C-alpha cells in the first residue's frame, strides 16, 4: 500500500497469520525454575470474562503437567499490524518485560479464517505464543472447552506432553493441521458447524443486550408513540380485526424496518474492497444484522409488556367492548399492545437517526476492528 495515498480500510487477514513476522523470541524461561507461567492477553469484554472463567481450571491442568503453574489474565485490546494481520510483536514485548513468562496466549474477539474454514487457534512456537479466536471457540461453550484449547496450544508451544495428553485436549469434530515450511500449526473448526458458531460468537461479543443505553432517543420515541395506541380507539379496532399471523407479520416488518434504518443511518454495512475477502464482510454484516435484531426484539417485547400493563389500567373493559364489538378479553389487550408496540418501534428507528450522541458502530465488529489499527491507518 502506497504511503502517499489515503489507506483504504480492510478487515484483518482472516486466512491465518502465517504472514506475520517470524522474529524469534529467545526462551525467557530459566531451565532451573520449575513449573510454567502463562499470560492470557484477552480483548476487553466477553474475551476477558471467558479467560477469567477458565483461569482456575487452566492453572490446575498446567500444574498437573508441569508441577507448578501460574496463570495471569490481562485485559488488552490486541492490535492489527500494518500488514493487516494480528500484531505479533505484543507477546515478544511482554516476555522481554517479564522474564518469568513462558507462554503468551492471545484471546481475541476477531474471527479468523484459514483455507476457507474458521480458525479456532494458531500456534507460533518461535514467539512462544498462540492466537485463539473466541467467537470460533463458541461463547456458549463451557470453560472446559476453552481450557482444552488453551492447553492444546501450550503443549504445542512447549513441545511437552505425550500423545495421550494431546488427545485429552482435542475437540470433537475439530482437528489440528501440522506446521509446514509455509504455514503454522492450526486448529480449524468443523466445516459444517464452524460458520454458525462463529456468527453466534460474534453476536454475543457485540453484546446486543447493552444496546438500549446507546439508543436512548430511539427508546424515548418508541415509548411515546407506543403509548399513543392506548388512547387511540382506531388502534383497538384495527388490532381486533387482524388475525394473529397478520399481527405477527406486522411486528416482524416493524422490527425489520427499524433494523434497516439503523444500518443505513449508522453506515453499519461493511462493503468489501478488492483487497479484502468478501467472506469476512459477510461475517461482519450477518453478526451486525443479528445483533440489531436481538436489540430491537428486546425493545419490542419490553414495550409490549409495558403497554399491555398500562392498557389494563387505562382502558375500561366495558368501553373497549363497546368499541371493538367483541368481548374485552386479555387477548384483546395483548393485541392492542402488540400493534401499538409495532408503531412505536418504527418511530424509535427514526428517533435514533437524530441522536448525535449515538455511536451505533460501537455495537459492531467493524468499529472495534478499526480501533485496533495503527492510528495512521484508521478511518
Coordinates of N, CA, C and O in Angstrom, one line a residue, residues 15-174:
X15 N -7.2 -15.3 7.0 CA -6.7 -16.6 6.5 C -5.6 -17.1 7.3 O -4.8 -18.0 6.9
X16 N -5.4 -16.6 8.5 CA -4.4 -17.0 9.4 C -3.3 -16.0 9.4 O -3.3 -15.1 8.6
X17 N -2.3 -16.2 10.3 CA -1.3 -15.2 10.5 C 0.1 -15.7 10.0 O 1.1 -15.4 10.6
X18 N 0.0 -16.6 9.0 CA 1.3 -17.2 8.6 C 2.2 -16.1 8.0 O 3.4 -16.4 7.9
X19 N 1.6 -15.0 7.6 CA 2.5 -13.9 7.0 C 3.0 -13.0 8.1 O 3.6 -12.0 7.8
X20 N 2.6 -13.2 9.4 CA 3.0 -12.4 10.5 C 4.6 -12.5 10.6 O 5.2 -13.5 10.2
X21 N 5.2 -11.5 11.2 CA 6.6 -11.5 11.4 C 7.1 -12.8 12.2 O 6.4 -13.2 13.1
X22 N 8.1 -13.4 11.7 CA 8.6 -14.6 12.3 C 9.9 -14.4 13.2 O 10.6 -15.3 13.4
X23 N 10.1 -13.2 13.7 CA 11.2 -12.9 14.5 C 11.3 -13.8 15.7 O 10.3 -14.0 16.4
X24 N 12.4 -14.5 15.9 CA 12.5 -15.4 17.0 C 12.6 -14.7 18.4 O 13.4 -13.8 18.5
X25 N 11.9 -15.2 19.3 CA 12.0 -14.7 20.7 C 12.7 -15.7 21.5 O 12.2 -16.9 21.6
X26 N 13.8 -15.4 22.1 CA 14.5 -16.3 22.9 C 13.7 -16.8 24.1 O 13.0 -15.9 24.7
X27 N 13.8 -18.0 24.5 CA 13.0 -18.5 25.6 C 13.4 -17.7 26.9 O 14.5 -17.5 27.2
X28 N 12.3 -17.2 27.6 CA 12.5 -16.4 28.8 C 12.7 -17.3 30.0 O 13.0 -16.9 31.1
X29 N 12.3 -18.6 29.8 CA 12.3 -19.5 31.0 C 13.6 -19.9 31.4 O 14.5 -20.3 30.6
X30 N 13.9 -19.9 32.7 CA 15.1 -20.4 33.3 C 15.0 -21.9 33.5 O 14.0 -22.3 34.2
X31 N 15.8 -22.7 32.9 CA 15.7 -24.1 33.0 C 15.7 -24.6 34.4 O 15.2 -25.7 34.7
X32 N 16.3 -23.9 35.3 CA 16.4 -24.4 36.7 C 15.1 -24.0 37.5 O 14.9 -24.5 38.6
X33 N 14.2 -23.2 36.9 CA 13.0 -22.9 37.5 C 11.9 -23.8 37.2 O 11.6 -24.0 36.0
X34 N 11.3 -24.5 38.2 CA 10.2 -25.5 37.9 C 8.9 -24.8 37.5 O 8.7 -23.6 37.8
X35 N 8.0 -25.6 36.9 CA 6.7 -25.0 36.6 C 6.7 -24.2 35.4 O 7.6 -24.2 34.6
X36 N 5.6 -23.5 35.2 CA 5.3 -22.7 34.0 C 4.4 -21.5 34.3 O 3.6 -21.6 35.2
X37 N 4.7 -20.4 33.7 CA 3.9 -19.2 33.8 C 3.3 -18.9 32.5 O 4.0 -18.7 31.5
X38 N 2.0 -18.7 32.4 CA 1.2 -18.4 31.2 C 0.5 -17.1 31.4 O -0.2 -17.0 32.4
X39 N 0.6 -16.2 30.5 CA -0.2 -15.0 30.5 C -1.2 -15.0 29.3 O -0.9 -15.3 28.2
X40 N -2.5 -14.8 29.7 CA -3.5 -14.7 28.7 C -3.9 -13.3 28.4 O -4.4 -12.6 29.3
X41 N -3.5 -12.8 27.2 CA -3.9 -11.4 26.8 C -5.3 -11.5 26.2 O -5.4 -12.1 25.1
X42 N -6.3 -10.9 26.8 CA -7.7 -11.0 26.3 C -8.2 -9.7 25.9 O -8.1 -8.7 26.7
X43 N -8.9 -9.6 24.8 CA -9.7 -8.4 24.4 C -10.7 -8.1 25.5 O -11.3 -9.0 26.1
X44 N -10.9 -6.8 25.8 CA -11.8 -6.4 26.9 C -13.2 -6.9 26.5 O -13.6 -7.1 25.4
X45 N -14.0 -7.2 27.6 CA -15.4 -7.7 27.4 C -15.5 -9.2 27.5 O -15.0 -9.7 28.5
X46 N -16.2 -9.8 26.6 CA -16.5 -11.2 26.7 C -15.3 -12.0 26.7 O -15.2 -13.1 27.4
X47 N -14.2 -11.6 26.0 CA -13.0 -12.4 26.0 C -12.4 -12.5 27.3 O -11.9 -13.5 27.8
X48 N -12.3 -11.3 28.0 CA -11.7 -11.2 29.3 C -12.5 -12.1 30.3 O -12.0 -12.8 31.1
X49 N -13.8 -12.0 30.2 CA -14.7 -12.8 31.1 C -14.5 -14.3 30.9 O -14.5 -15.1 31.8
X50 N -14.4 -14.7 29.6 CA -14.2 -16.1 29.3 C -12.8 -16.6 29.8 O -12.7 -17.7 30.4
X51 N -11.8 -15.7 29.7 CA -10.5 -16.1 30.1 C -10.4 -16.2 31.7 O -9.8 -17.1 32.2
X52 N -11.1 -15.3 32.3 CA -11.1 -15.3 33.8 C -11.9 -16.5 34.3 O -11.6 -17.1 35.3
X53 N -13.0 -16.9 33.5 CA -13.7 -18.1 33.9 C -12.9 -19.4 33.8 O -13.1 -20.3 34.6
X54 N -12.0 -19.4 32.9 CA -11.2 -20.6 32.6 C -9.9 -20.6 33.4 O -9.1 -21.5 33.3
X55 N -9.6 -19.5 34.1 CA -8.3 -19.3 34.7 C -7.9 -20.4 35.7 O -6.8 -21.0 35.6
X56 N -8.8 -20.7 36.6 CA -8.5 -21.7 37.6 C -8.3 -23.1 37.0 O -7.4 -23.8 37.4
X57 N -9.2 -23.5 36.2 CA -9.1 -24.8 35.6 C -7.9 -24.9 34.7 O -7.2 -26.0 34.7
X58 N -7.5 -23.9 34.0 CA -6.3 -23.9 33.2 C -5.0 -24.1 34.1 O -4.1 -24.8 33.8
X59 N -5.0 -23.3 35.2 CA -3.9 -23.4 36.2 C -3.8 -24.8 36.7 O -2.7 -25.4 36.9
X60 N -4.9 -25.4 37.0 CA -4.9 -26.8 37.6 C -4.4 -27.8 36.6 O -3.6 -28.7 36.9
X61 N -4.8 -27.7 35.3 CA -4.3 -28.6 34.3 C -2.8 -28.4 34.0 O -2.1 -29.4 33.8
X62 N -2.4 -27.1 34.0 CA -1.0 -26.9 33.8 C -0.1 -27.4 35.0 O 1.0 -28.0 34.7
X63 N -0.6 -27.3 36.2 CA 0.1 -27.8 37.3 C 0.2 -29.3 37.3 O 1.2 -29.9 37.7
X64 N -0.8 -30.0 36.7 CA -0.8 -31.4 36.6 C 0.3 -31.8 35.6 O 1.0 -32.9 35.8
X65 N 0.5 -31.0 34.6 CA 1.5 -31.3 33.5 C 2.9 -30.9 33.9 O 3.9 -31.6 33.6
X66 N 3.1 -29.7 34.5 CA 4.4 -29.1 34.7 C 4.8 -29.0 36.2 O 5.8 -28.4 36.5
X67 N 4.0 -29.5 37.1 CA 4.4 -29.5 38.5 C 3.8 -28.3 39.2 O 2.9 -28.5 40.1
X68 N 4.1 -27.1 38.8 CA 3.5 -25.9 39.4 C 3.2 -25.0 38.2 O 3.8 -25.1 37.1
X69 N 2.2 -24.1 38.4 CA 1.8 -23.2 37.3 C 1.2 -22.0 37.8 O 0.7 -21.9 38.9
X70 N 1.4 -20.9 37.1 CA 0.8 -19.6 37.3 C 0.1 -19.1 36.1 O 0.7 -19.1 35.0
X71 N -1.1 -18.7 36.2 CA -1.9 -18.2 35.0 C -2.3 -16.7 35.3 O -3.0 -16.5 36.4
X72 N -2.0 -15.8 34.5 CA -2.4 -14.4 34.6 C -3.3 -14.0 33.5 O -3.0 -14.3 32.3
X73 N -4.4 -13.4 33.8 CA -5.3 -12.9 32.7 C -5.1 -11.4 32.7 O -5.4 -10.7 33.7
X74 N -4.8 -10.8 31.5 CA -4.5 -9.4 31.4 C -5.4 -8.9 30.2 O -5.2 -9.2 29.1
X75 N -6.4 -8.0 30.6 CA -7.2 -7.4 29.5 C -6.4 -6.5 28.7 O -5.6 -5.6 29.2
X76 N -6.4 -6.6 27.4 CA -5.7 -5.8 26.4 C -6.3 -5.9 25.1 O -6.5 -7.0 24.5
X77 N -6.5 -4.7 24.4 CA -7.0 -4.7 23.1 C -5.9 -5.1 22.1 O -5.0 -4.3 21.9
X78 N -6.0 -6.2 21.5 CA -5.0 -6.8 20.6 C -5.0 -6.0 19.3 O -6.1 -5.8 18.7
X79 N -3.9 -5.6 18.9 CA -3.8 -4.7 17.7 C -3.7 -5.5 16.4 O -3.5 -6.7 16.3
X80 N -3.9 -4.7 15.3 CA -3.7 -5.2 13.9 C -2.5 -4.5 13.3 O -2.4 -3.3 13.4
X81 N -1.5 -5.2 12.7 CA -0.3 -4.6 12.2 C -0.6 -4.0 10.9 O -1.7 -4.1 10.3
X82 N 0.4 -3.3 10.4 CA 0.3 -2.6 9.1 C 0.2 -3.7 7.9 O -0.3 -3.4 6.9
X83 N 0.6 -4.9 8.2 CA 0.5 -6.0 7.2 C -0.9 -6.6 7.3 O -1.2 -7.6 6.6
X84 N -1.8 -6.0 8.1 CA -3.2 -6.4 8.2 C -3.4 -7.8 8.8 O -4.3 -8.5 8.5
X85 N -2.5 -8.1 9.7 CA -2.6 -9.4 10.5 C -2.5 -9.0 11.9 O -2.3 -7.9 12.3
X86 N -2.8 -10.0 12.8 CA -2.7 -9.8 14.2 C -1.3 -9.4 14.6 O -0.3 -10.0 14.1
X87 N -1.2 -8.3 15.4 CA 0.1 -7.8 15.8 C 0.9 -8.8 16.6 O 0.4 -9.2 17.7
X88 N 2.0 -9.3 16.1 CA 2.7 -10.4 16.7 C 3.9 -9.8 17.6 O 4.7 -10.6 18.1
X89 N 4.1 -8.5 17.6 CA 5.1 -8.0 18.5 C 4.7 -8.0 20.0 O 5.6 -7.8 20.8
X90 N 3.4 -8.1 20.2 CA 2.9 -8.0 21.6 C 3.5 -9.1 22.5 O 4.0 -8.8 23.6
X91 N 3.4 -10.3 22.1 CA 4.0 -11.4 23.0 C 5.5 -11.2 23.3 O 5.9 -11.3 24.5
X92 N 6.2 -10.8 22.3 CA 7.7 -10.6 22.5 C 8.0 -9.5 23.4 O 8.8 -9.6 24.3
X93 N 7.2 -8.4 23.3 CA 7.4 -7.3 24.2 C 7.1 -7.6 25.6 O 7.8 -7.2 26.6
X94 N 6.0 -8.4 25.8 CA 5.6 -8.8 27.2 C 6.7 -9.8 27.8 O 7.0 -9.6 29.0
X95 N 7.2 -10.7 27.0 CA 8.2 -11.6 27.5 C 9.5 -11.0 27.8 O 10.2 -11.3 28.7
X96 N 9.8 -10.0 27.0 CA 11.1 -9.2 27.3 C 10.9 -8.4 28.6 O 11.9 -8.2 29.3
X97 N 9.7 -7.9 28.8 CA 9.5 -7.1 30.1 C 9.4 -8.0 31.3 O 9.7 -7.5 32.4
X98 N 8.9 -9.2 31.1 CA 8.8 -10.1 32.3 C 9.4 -11.4 32.0 O 8.9 -12.2 31.2
X99 N 10.6 -11.7 32.5 CA 11.4 -12.9 32.2 C 10.8 -14.1 32.7 O 11.2 -15.2 32.4
X100 N 9.8 -14.0 33.6 CA 9.2 -15.2 34.2 C 8.1 -15.8 33.3 O 7.6 -16.9 33.6
X101 N 7.7 -15.1 32.3 CA 6.6 -15.6 31.4 C 7.2 -16.6 30.4 O 8.2 -16.3 29.8
X102 N 6.5 -17.7 30.3 CA 6.9 -18.8 29.4 C 6.1 -18.8 28.2 O 6.6 -19.1 27.1
X103 N 4.8 -18.6 28.3 CA 3.9 -18.7 27.2 C 2.9 -17.5 27.2 O 2.4 -17.2 28.3
X104 N 2.6 -17.0 26.0 CA 1.6 -15.9 25.9 C 0.5 -16.4 25.0 O 0.7 -16.8 23.9
X105 N -0.8 -16.4 25.5 CA -1.9 -16.8 24.8 C -2.8 -15.5 24.5 O -3.1 -14.8 25.4
X106 N -3.0 -15.3 23.2 CA -3.8 -14.1 22.8 C -5.2 -14.5 22.5 O -5.5 -15.3 21.5
X107 N -6.2 -14.1 23.3 CA -7.6 -14.4 23.1 C -8.3 -13.2 22.5 O -8.5 -12.2 23.2
X108 N -8.7 -13.3 21.3 CA -9.3 -12.1 20.6 C -10.7 -12.4 20.1 O -11.1 -13.5 19.9
X109 N -11.5 -11.3 20.0 CA -12.9 -11.4 19.5 C -12.9 -11.4 18.0 O -14.0 -11.5 17.4
X110 N -11.8 -11.2 17.3 CA -11.8 -11.1 15.9 C -11.9 -12.5 15.3 O -11.2 -13.4 15.7
X111 N -12.8 -12.7 14.4 CA -12.9 -14.0 13.7 C -11.7 -14.2 12.8 O -11.2 -13.2 12.2
X112 N -11.3 -15.4 12.6 CA -10.1 -15.7 11.8 C -10.4 -16.9 10.9 O -11.1 -17.8 11.3
X113 N -9.8 -16.9 9.7 CA -10.1 -18.0 8.8 C -8.8 -18.5 8.2 O -7.8 -17.8 8.2
X114 N -8.8 -19.7 7.8 CA -7.6 -20.3 7.1 C -8.2 -21.4 6.1 O -8.9 -22.3 6.5
X115 N -7.8 -21.3 4.8 CA -8.2 -22.2 3.9 C -9.8 -22.3 3.7 O -10.3 -23.3 3.4
X116 N -10.4 -21.1 3.9 CA -11.9 -21.1 3.8 C -12.6 -21.6 5.0 O -13.9 -21.7 4.9
X117 N -11.9 -22.0 6.0 CA -12.6 -22.6 7.2 C -12.3 -21.7 8.4 O -11.1 -21.2 8.6
X118 N -13.3 -21.4 9.3 CA -13.0 -20.6 10.5 C -11.9 -21.3 11.3 O -11.8 -22.5 11.5
X119 N -11.0 -20.4 11.9 CA -9.8 -20.9 12.6 C -10.0 -20.6 14.1 O -10.3 -19.5 14.5
X120 N -9.9 -21.7 14.9 CA -10.0 -21.6 16.3 C -8.7 -21.1 16.9 O -8.8 -20.2 17.7
X121 N -7.6 -21.7 16.6 CA -6.4 -21.3 17.2 C -5.2 -21.5 16.2 O -5.3 -22.3 15.3
X122 N -4.1 -20.8 16.5 CA -2.9 -20.8 15.7 C -1.7 -20.7 16.6 O -1.7 -19.8 17.5
X123 N -0.8 -21.5 16.4 CA 0.4 -21.6 17.3 C 1.6 -21.0 16.6 O 1.9 -21.3 15.5
X124 N 2.4 -20.2 17.4 CA 3.6 -19.6 16.9 C 4.7 -20.0 17.9 O 5.1 -19.2 18.8
X125 N 5.3 -21.2 17.7 CA 6.4 -21.6 18.7 C 7.5 -20.7 18.8 O 8.1 -20.5 19.9
X126 N 7.9 -20.0 17.7 CA 9.1 -19.1 17.8 C 8.9 -17.9 18.7 O 9.8 -17.4 19.3
X127 N 7.6 -17.5 18.7 CA 7.3 -16.4 19.6 C 6.7 -16.9 21.0 O 6.3 -16.1 21.8
X128 N 6.7 -18.2 21.2 CA 6.2 -18.8 22.4 C 4.7 -18.3 22.7 O 4.4 -17.9 23.8
X129 N 4.0 -18.2 21.6 CA 2.6 -17.7 21.8 C 1.6 -18.4 20.9 O 2.0 -19.2 20.0
X130 N 0.4 -18.1 21.1 CA -0.7 -18.6 20.2 C -1.8 -17.6 20.2 O -2.0 -16.8 21.1
X131 N -2.6 -17.6 19.1 CA -3.8 -16.8 18.9 C -5.0 -17.6 18.9 O -5.1 -18.6 18.1
X132 N -6.0 -17.3 19.7 CA -7.2 -18.0 19.8 C -8.4 -17.1 19.5 O -8.5 -16.0 20.1
X133 N -9.2 -17.5 18.5 CA -10.4 -16.7 18.2 C -11.6 -17.1 19.0 O -12.2 -18.2 18.8
X134 N -12.0 -16.2 20.0 CA -13.0 -16.6 20.9 C -14.4 -16.8 20.3 O -15.1 -17.8 20.6
X135 N -14.8 -16.1 19.2 CA -16.1 -16.4 18.6 C -16.1 -17.8 18.0 O -17.2 -18.4 18.0
X136 N -15.0 -18.2 17.5 CA -15.0 -19.6 16.9 C -15.0 -20.7 17.9 O -15.5 -21.8 17.7
X137 N -14.3 -20.4 19.1 CA -14.4 -21.3 20.2 C -15.8 -21.6 20.6 O -16.2 -22.7 20.9
X138 N -16.6 -20.5 20.6 CA -18.0 -20.6 21.0 C -18.3 -20.1 22.3 O -17.9 -20.7 23.3
X139 N -18.9 -18.9 22.4 CA -19.1 -18.3 23.7 C -20.1 -19.0 24.5 O -20.3 -18.8 25.7
X140 N -20.9 -19.9 23.9 CA -21.9 -20.6 24.6 C -21.3 -21.9 25.2 O -22.0 -22.6 25.9
X141 N -20.1 -22.2 24.9 CA -19.5 -23.4 25.4 C -19.0 -23.2 26.9 O -18.8 -22.1 27.4
X142 N -18.8 -24.3 27.5 CA -18.3 -24.3 28.9 C -16.8 -23.9 29.0 O -16.1 -23.9 28.0
X143 N -16.4 -23.5 30.2 CA -15.0 -23.2 30.4 C -14.1 -24.4 30.1 O -12.9 -24.2 29.8
X144 N -14.6 -25.6 30.1 CA -13.8 -26.8 29.8 C -13.3 -26.7 28.4 O -12.2 -27.1 28.1
X145 N -14.2 -26.3 27.5 CA -13.8 -26.2 26.0 C -12.6 -25.2 25.8 O -11.7 -25.5 25.2
X146 N -12.8 -24.0 26.5 CA -11.7 -23.0 26.3 C -10.4 -23.5 27.0 O -9.4 -23.2 26.5
X147 N -10.6 -24.1 28.1 CA -9.4 -24.7 28.8 C -8.7 -25.7 27.9 O -7.4 -25.7 27.8
X148 N -9.4 -26.5 27.2 CA -8.8 -27.5 26.3 C -8.1 -26.9 25.2 O -7.0 -27.3 24.8
X149 N -8.6 -25.8 24.6 CA -7.9 -25.1 23.6 C -6.6 -24.5 24.1 O -5.6 -24.5 23.5
X150 N -6.7 -23.8 25.3 CA -5.5 -23.2 25.9 C -4.4 -24.3 26.1 O -3.3 -24.1 25.8
X151 N -4.8 -25.4 26.7 CA -3.9 -26.5 27.0 C -3.3 -27.1 25.7 O -2.0 -27.3 25.6
X152 N -4.1 -27.3 24.7 CA -3.5 -27.8 23.4 C -2.5 -26.9 22.8 O -1.5 -27.3 22.3
X153 N -2.7 -25.5 22.9 CA -1.8 -24.6 22.4 C -0.5 -24.6 23.3 O 0.6 -24.6 22.7
X154 N -0.6 -24.7 24.6 CA 0.6 -24.7 25.4 C 1.4 -25.9 25.2 O 2.7 -25.8 25.1
X155 N 0.8 -27.1 25.0 CA 1.6 -28.3 24.7 C 2.3 -28.2 23.4 O 3.4 -28.7 23.3
X156 N 1.7 -27.6 22.4 CA 2.4 -27.5 21.1 C 3.5 -26.4 21.1 O 4.5 -26.6 20.4
X157 N 3.3 -25.4 21.9 CA 4.3 -24.4 22.0 C 5.6 -24.9 22.8 O 6.7 -24.7 22.3
X158 N 5.3 -25.6 23.9 CA 6.4 -26.1 24.7 C 7.0 -27.5 24.2 O 8.1 -27.8 24.6
X159 N 6.2 -28.2 23.4 CA 6.7 -29.5 23.0 C 6.5 -30.5 24.1 O 7.1 -31.6 23.9
X160 N 5.7 -30.2 25.1 CA 5.6 -31.2 26.2 C 4.4 -32.1 25.9 O 3.6 -31.9 25.0
X161 N 4.2 -33.1 26.8 CA 3.1 -34.0 26.7 C 3.2 -35.2 25.8 O 4.0 -35.1 24.8
X162 N 2.5 -36.2 26.1 CA 2.5 -37.4 25.3 C 1.4 -37.3 24.3 O 0.6 -36.4 24.3
X163 N 1.3 -38.4 23.5 CA 0.2 -38.4 22.5 C -1.2 -38.5 23.2 O -2.2 -37.9 22.8
X164 N -1.2 -39.2 24.4 CA -2.4 -39.3 25.2 C -2.8 -37.9 25.7 O -4.0 -37.6 25.8
X165 N -1.8 -37.1 26.1 CA -2.1 -35.8 26.6 C -2.7 -34.9 25.5 O -3.7 -34.2 25.8
X166 N -2.1 -35.0 24.3 CA -2.7 -34.2 23.2 C -4.1 -34.6 22.9 O -4.9 -33.8 22.6
X167 N -4.3 -35.9 23.0 CA -5.7 -36.5 22.7 C -6.7 -36.0 23.7 O -7.8 -35.7 23.4
X168 N -6.2 -35.9 25.0 CA -7.1 -35.5 26.0 C -7.7 -34.1 25.8 O -8.8 -33.8 26.1
X169 N -6.9 -33.2 25.2 CA -7.3 -31.8 25.0 C -7.8 -31.5 23.6 O -7.9 -30.4 23.1
X170 N -8.1 -32.6 22.8 CA -8.6 -32.4 21.5 C -10.1 -32.1 21.5 O -10.8 -32.4 22.5
X171 N -10.6 -31.4 20.5 CA -12.0 -31.1 20.5 C -12.7 -31.9 19.5 O -12.2 -32.2 18.4
X172 N -13.9 -32.4 19.8 CA -14.7 -33.2 18.9 C -15.1 -32.4 17.7 O -15.5 -31.3 17.7
X173 N -14.9 -33.1 16.5 CA -15.2 -32.6 15.2 C -14.2 -31.4 14.8 O -14.5 -30.8 13.7
X174 N -13.2 -31.2 15.5 CA -12.2 -30.2 15.1 C -10.8 -30.9 15.1 O -10.6 -31.8 15.8

